[in-house]
Coordinates of C-alpha atoms in Angstrom, one line a residue:
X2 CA 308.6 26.5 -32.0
X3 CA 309.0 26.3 -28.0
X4 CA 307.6 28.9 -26.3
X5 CA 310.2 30.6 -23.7
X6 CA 308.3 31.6 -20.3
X7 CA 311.2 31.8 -17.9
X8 CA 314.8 31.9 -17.5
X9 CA 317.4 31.0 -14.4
X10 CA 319.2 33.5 -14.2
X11 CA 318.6 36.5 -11.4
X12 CA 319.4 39.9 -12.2
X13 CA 321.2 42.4 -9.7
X14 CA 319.6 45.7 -10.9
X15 CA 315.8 46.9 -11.9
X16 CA 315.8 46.2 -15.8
X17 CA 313.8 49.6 -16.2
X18 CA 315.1 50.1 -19.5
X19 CA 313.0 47.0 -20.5
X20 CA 310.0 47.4 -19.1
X21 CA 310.3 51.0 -20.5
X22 CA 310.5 49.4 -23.9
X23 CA 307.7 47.4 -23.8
X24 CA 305.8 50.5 -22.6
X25 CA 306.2 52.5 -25.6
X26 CA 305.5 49.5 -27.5
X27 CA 301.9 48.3 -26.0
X28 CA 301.6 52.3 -25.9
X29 CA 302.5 53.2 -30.2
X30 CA 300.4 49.5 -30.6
X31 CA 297.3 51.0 -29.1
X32 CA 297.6 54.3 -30.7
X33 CA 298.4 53.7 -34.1
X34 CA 295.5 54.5 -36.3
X35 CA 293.5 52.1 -37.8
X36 CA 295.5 49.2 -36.0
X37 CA 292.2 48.1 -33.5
X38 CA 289.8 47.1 -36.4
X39 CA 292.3 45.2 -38.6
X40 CA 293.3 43.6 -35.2
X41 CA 290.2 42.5 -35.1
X42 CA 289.3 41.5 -38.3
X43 CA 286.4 43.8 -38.6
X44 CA 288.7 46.8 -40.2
X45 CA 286.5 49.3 -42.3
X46 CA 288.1 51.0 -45.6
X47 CA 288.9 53.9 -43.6
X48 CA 290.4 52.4 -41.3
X49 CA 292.6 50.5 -43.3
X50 CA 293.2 53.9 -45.2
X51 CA 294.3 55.7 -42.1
X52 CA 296.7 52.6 -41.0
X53 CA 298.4 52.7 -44.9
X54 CA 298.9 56.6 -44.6
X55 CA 300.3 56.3 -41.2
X56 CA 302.8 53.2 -41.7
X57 CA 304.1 54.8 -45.1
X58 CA 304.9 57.9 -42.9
X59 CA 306.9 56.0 -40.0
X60 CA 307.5 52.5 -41.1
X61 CA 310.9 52.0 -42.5
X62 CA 311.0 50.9 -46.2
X63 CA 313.9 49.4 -47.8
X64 CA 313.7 51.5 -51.1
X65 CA 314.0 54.2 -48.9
X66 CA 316.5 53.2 -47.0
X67 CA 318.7 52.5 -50.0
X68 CA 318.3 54.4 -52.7
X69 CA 316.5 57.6 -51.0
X70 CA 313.5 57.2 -53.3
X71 CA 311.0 58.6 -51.1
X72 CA 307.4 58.2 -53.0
X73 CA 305.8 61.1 -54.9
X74 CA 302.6 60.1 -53.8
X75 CA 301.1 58.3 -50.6
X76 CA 298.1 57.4 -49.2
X77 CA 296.7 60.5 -47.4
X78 CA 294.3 58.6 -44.6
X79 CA 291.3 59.5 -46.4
X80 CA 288.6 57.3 -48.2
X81 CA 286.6 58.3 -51.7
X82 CA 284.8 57.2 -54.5
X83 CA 286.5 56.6 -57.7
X84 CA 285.4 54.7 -61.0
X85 CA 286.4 51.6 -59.7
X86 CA 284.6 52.0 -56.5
X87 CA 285.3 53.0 -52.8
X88 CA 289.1 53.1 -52.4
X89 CA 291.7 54.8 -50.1
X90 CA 292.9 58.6 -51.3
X91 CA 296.7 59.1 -52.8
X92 CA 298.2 62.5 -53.1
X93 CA 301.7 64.2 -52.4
X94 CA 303.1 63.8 -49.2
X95 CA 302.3 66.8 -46.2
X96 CA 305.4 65.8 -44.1
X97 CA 309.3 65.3 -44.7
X98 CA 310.2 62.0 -43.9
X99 CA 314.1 61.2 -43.0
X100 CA 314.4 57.6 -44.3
X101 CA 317.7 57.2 -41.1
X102 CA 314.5 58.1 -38.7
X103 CA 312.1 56.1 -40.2
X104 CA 314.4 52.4 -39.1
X105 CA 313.9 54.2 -35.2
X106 CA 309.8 54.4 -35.4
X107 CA 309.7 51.2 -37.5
X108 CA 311.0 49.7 -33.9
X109 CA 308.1 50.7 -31.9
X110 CA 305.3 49.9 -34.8
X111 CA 303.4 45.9 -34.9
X112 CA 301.0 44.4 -37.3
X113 CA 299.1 42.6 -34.5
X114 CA 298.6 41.6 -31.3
X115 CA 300.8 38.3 -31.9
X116 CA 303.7 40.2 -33.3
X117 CA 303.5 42.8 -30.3
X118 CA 303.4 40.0 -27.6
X119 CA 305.4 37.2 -29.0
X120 CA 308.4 40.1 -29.3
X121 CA 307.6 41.5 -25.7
X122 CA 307.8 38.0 -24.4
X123 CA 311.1 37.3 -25.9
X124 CA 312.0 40.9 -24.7
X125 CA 310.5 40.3 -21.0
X126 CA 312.7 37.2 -20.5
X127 CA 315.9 37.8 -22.3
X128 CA 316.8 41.5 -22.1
X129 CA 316.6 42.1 -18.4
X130 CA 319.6 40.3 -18.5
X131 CA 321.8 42.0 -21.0
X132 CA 320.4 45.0 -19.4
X133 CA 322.0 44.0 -16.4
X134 CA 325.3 43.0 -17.7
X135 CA 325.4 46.1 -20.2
X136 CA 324.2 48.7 -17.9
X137 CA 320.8 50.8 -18.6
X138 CA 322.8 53.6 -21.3
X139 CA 324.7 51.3 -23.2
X140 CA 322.0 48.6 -23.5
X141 CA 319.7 50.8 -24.9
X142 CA 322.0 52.2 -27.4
X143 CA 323.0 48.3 -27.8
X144 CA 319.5 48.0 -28.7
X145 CA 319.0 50.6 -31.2
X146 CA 322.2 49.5 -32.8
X147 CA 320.9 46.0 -33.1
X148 CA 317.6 47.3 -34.5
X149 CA 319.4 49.2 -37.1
X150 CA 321.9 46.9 -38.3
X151 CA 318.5 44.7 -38.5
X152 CA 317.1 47.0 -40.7
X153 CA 319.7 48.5 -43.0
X154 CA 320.6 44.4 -43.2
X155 CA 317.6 43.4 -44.6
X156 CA 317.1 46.8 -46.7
X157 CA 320.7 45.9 -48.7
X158 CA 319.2 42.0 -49.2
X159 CA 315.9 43.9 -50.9
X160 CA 316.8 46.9 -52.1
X161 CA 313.8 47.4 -54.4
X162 CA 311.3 46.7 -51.9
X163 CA 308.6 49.0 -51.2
X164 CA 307.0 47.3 -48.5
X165 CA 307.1 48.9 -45.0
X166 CA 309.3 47.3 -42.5
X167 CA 308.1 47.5 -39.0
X168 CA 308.6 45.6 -35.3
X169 CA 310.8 45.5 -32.7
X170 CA 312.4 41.7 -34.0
X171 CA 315.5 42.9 -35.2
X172 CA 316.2 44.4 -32.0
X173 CA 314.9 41.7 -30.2
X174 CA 316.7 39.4 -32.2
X175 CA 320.1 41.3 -31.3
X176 CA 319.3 40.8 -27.4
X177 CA 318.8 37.0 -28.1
X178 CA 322.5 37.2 -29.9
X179 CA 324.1 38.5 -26.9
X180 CA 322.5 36.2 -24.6
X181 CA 323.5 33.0 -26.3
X182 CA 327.5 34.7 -26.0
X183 CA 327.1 35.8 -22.4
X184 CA 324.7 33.1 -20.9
X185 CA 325.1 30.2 -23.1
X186 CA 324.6 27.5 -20.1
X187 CA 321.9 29.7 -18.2
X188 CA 318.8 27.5 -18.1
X189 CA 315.3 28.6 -19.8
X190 CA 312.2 27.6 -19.0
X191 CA 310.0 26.7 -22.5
X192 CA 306.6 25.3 -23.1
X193 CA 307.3 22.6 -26.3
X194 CA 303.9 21.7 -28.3
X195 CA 303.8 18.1 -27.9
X196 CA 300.4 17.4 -28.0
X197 CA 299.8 19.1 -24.9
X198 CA 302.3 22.0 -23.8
X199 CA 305.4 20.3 -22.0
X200 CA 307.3 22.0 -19.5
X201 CA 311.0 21.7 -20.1
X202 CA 314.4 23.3 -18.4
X203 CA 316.8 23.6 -21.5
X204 CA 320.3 25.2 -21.6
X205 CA 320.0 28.9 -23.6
X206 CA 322.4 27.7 -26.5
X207 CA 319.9 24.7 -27.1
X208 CA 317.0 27.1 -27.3
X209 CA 318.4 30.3 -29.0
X210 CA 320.5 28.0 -31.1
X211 CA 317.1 26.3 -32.3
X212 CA 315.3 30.2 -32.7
X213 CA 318.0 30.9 -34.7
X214 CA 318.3 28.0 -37.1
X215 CA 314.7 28.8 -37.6
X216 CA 315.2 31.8 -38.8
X217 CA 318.2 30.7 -41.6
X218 CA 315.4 27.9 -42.6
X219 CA 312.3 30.7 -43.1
X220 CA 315.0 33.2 -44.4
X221 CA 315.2 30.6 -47.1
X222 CA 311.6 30.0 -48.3
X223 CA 311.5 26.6 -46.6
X224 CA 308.7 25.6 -44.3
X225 CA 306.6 28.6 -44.0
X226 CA 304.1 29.7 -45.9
X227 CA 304.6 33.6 -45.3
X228 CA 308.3 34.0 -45.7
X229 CA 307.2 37.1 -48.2
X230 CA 305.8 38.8 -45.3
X231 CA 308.5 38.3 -42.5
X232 CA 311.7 40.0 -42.2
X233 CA 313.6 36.7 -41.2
X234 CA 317.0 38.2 -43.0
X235 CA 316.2 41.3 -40.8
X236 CA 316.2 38.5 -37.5
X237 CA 319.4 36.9 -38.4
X238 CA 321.2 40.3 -38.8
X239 CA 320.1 41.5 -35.9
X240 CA 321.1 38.2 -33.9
X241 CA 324.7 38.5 -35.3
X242 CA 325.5 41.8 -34.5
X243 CA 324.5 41.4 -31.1
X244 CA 326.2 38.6 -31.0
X245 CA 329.3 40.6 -32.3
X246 CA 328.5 44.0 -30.0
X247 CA 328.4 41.5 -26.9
X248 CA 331.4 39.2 -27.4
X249 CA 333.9 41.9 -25.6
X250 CA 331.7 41.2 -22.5
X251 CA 331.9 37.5 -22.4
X252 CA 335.3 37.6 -19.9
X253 CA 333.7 39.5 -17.4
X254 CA 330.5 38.0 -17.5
X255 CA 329.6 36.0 -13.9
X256 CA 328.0 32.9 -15.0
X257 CA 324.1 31.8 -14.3
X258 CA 324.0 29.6 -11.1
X259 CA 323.5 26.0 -11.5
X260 CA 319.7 25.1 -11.7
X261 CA 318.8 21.7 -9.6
X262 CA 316.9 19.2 -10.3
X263 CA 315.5 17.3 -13.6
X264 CA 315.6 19.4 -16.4
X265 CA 311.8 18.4 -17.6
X266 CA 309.1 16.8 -16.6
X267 CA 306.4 17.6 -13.5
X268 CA 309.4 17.9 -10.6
X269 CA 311.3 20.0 -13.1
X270 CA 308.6 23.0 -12.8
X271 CA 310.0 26.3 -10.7
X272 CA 309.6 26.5 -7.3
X273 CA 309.1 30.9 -7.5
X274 CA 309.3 32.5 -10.5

């Protein structure tokens, strides 16, 4: 996978939307319950018990989502002693949960440290953009949109599921869309592991084209070992719809400037960034 770190491609406007986003996500990251030990790898049983009650209250889950089976009984946060040992505490639920919400929190909520900043980063470099081109409003309706579509998307593919569906990717992945319609030539600055990290200056359609091919390939089961446990269906819906929300804009779209120079090796590296 190359790593993005930079795009060419200047905006006119402060993307505050964006960095608002990635805000409240670093903010909900650090104060979700539970989430600093099993970060860590040194999470105790309660811990783990408090981060299960609290994702089965916000996290979106495609039964949910579907069928409107919410569950008669949910881990409550609490840990106790049973005859099979320590174990976390289930009981009925103390709040109403509104399974339409649920798809809005699941946006703000990450399983790690590497789901949090790999989606930021993508965010960072990619969204200030669309931002600009969209407007603050619209793009962060555009974004919410995308996150749903993501959602509800993956929801109809696994409509029995019970496991929570959290992160910002289908969102994320909806941004990417509409910059391979708007930008498609803009030029992006990637790091590509090749034995060491090689600096390259590819065209946006080459890298969000690769991204994207990525995700059809995981989606399938097919060179990963955790396709169970990522939403890649939830990715590729979100990436078409906003490639679909943003294709109205492609006429009036001003195109990137023209980057100069080699596109990769040493002399290919930004002068500012």
């Amino acid at each position: 996978m190359v790593i993005p770190v930079h795009d060419v491609n200047p905006v006119r406007r402060t993307p505050w939307v964006t960095y608002a986003l990635i805000a409240a996500n670093v903010f909900v990251f650090l104060s979700t319950p539970g989430i600093a030990g099993s970060v860590a790898g040194e999470s105790s049983l309660a811990q783990t018990c408090q981060l299960h009650a609290f994702l089965d209250q916000y996290a979106a889950v495609p039964r949910e989502l579907i069928h409107g089976q919410l569950p008669g009984v949910v881990p409550t946060g609490e840990v106790a002693v049973g005859p099979r040992g320590p174990g976390c505490v289930i009981g009925p639920p103390d709040y109403d949960k509104s399974p339409a919400l649920s798809v809005f929190t699941a946006l703000f909520l990450h399983g790690g440290w590497l789901h949090l900043l790999g989606n930021m980063l993508f965010l960072l470099i990619f969204g200030n953009n669309i931002e600009d081109r969209m407007g603050h409003v619209r793009y962060f309706v555009f974004y919410v949109v995308c996150g749903y579509a993501a959602s509800y998307g993956f929801a109809f593919l696994n409509a029995d599921s019970a496991d929570p569906l959290i992160g910002a990717s289908g969102a994320i992945a909806g941004v990417l869309g509409a910059y391979l319609v708007l930008y498609p030539k803009a030029r992006v600055w990637v790091l590509v592991p090749f034995l060491i990290f090689l600096p390259l200056r590819l065209p946006a359609w080459l890298v969000l084209g690769f991204w994207f091919g990525l995700q059809a390939v995981y989606s399938s089961g097919e060179g990963v070992s955790d396709a169970g446990t990522v939403a890649y269906a939830a990715h590729i819906v979100g990436f078409l719809a906003g490639m679909a929300i943003a294709w109205p804009l492609k006429p009036g779209t001003p195109p990137p400037p023209e980057p100069r120079g080699l596109l990769f090796g040493r002399r290919a590296r930004p002068h500012t960034w």
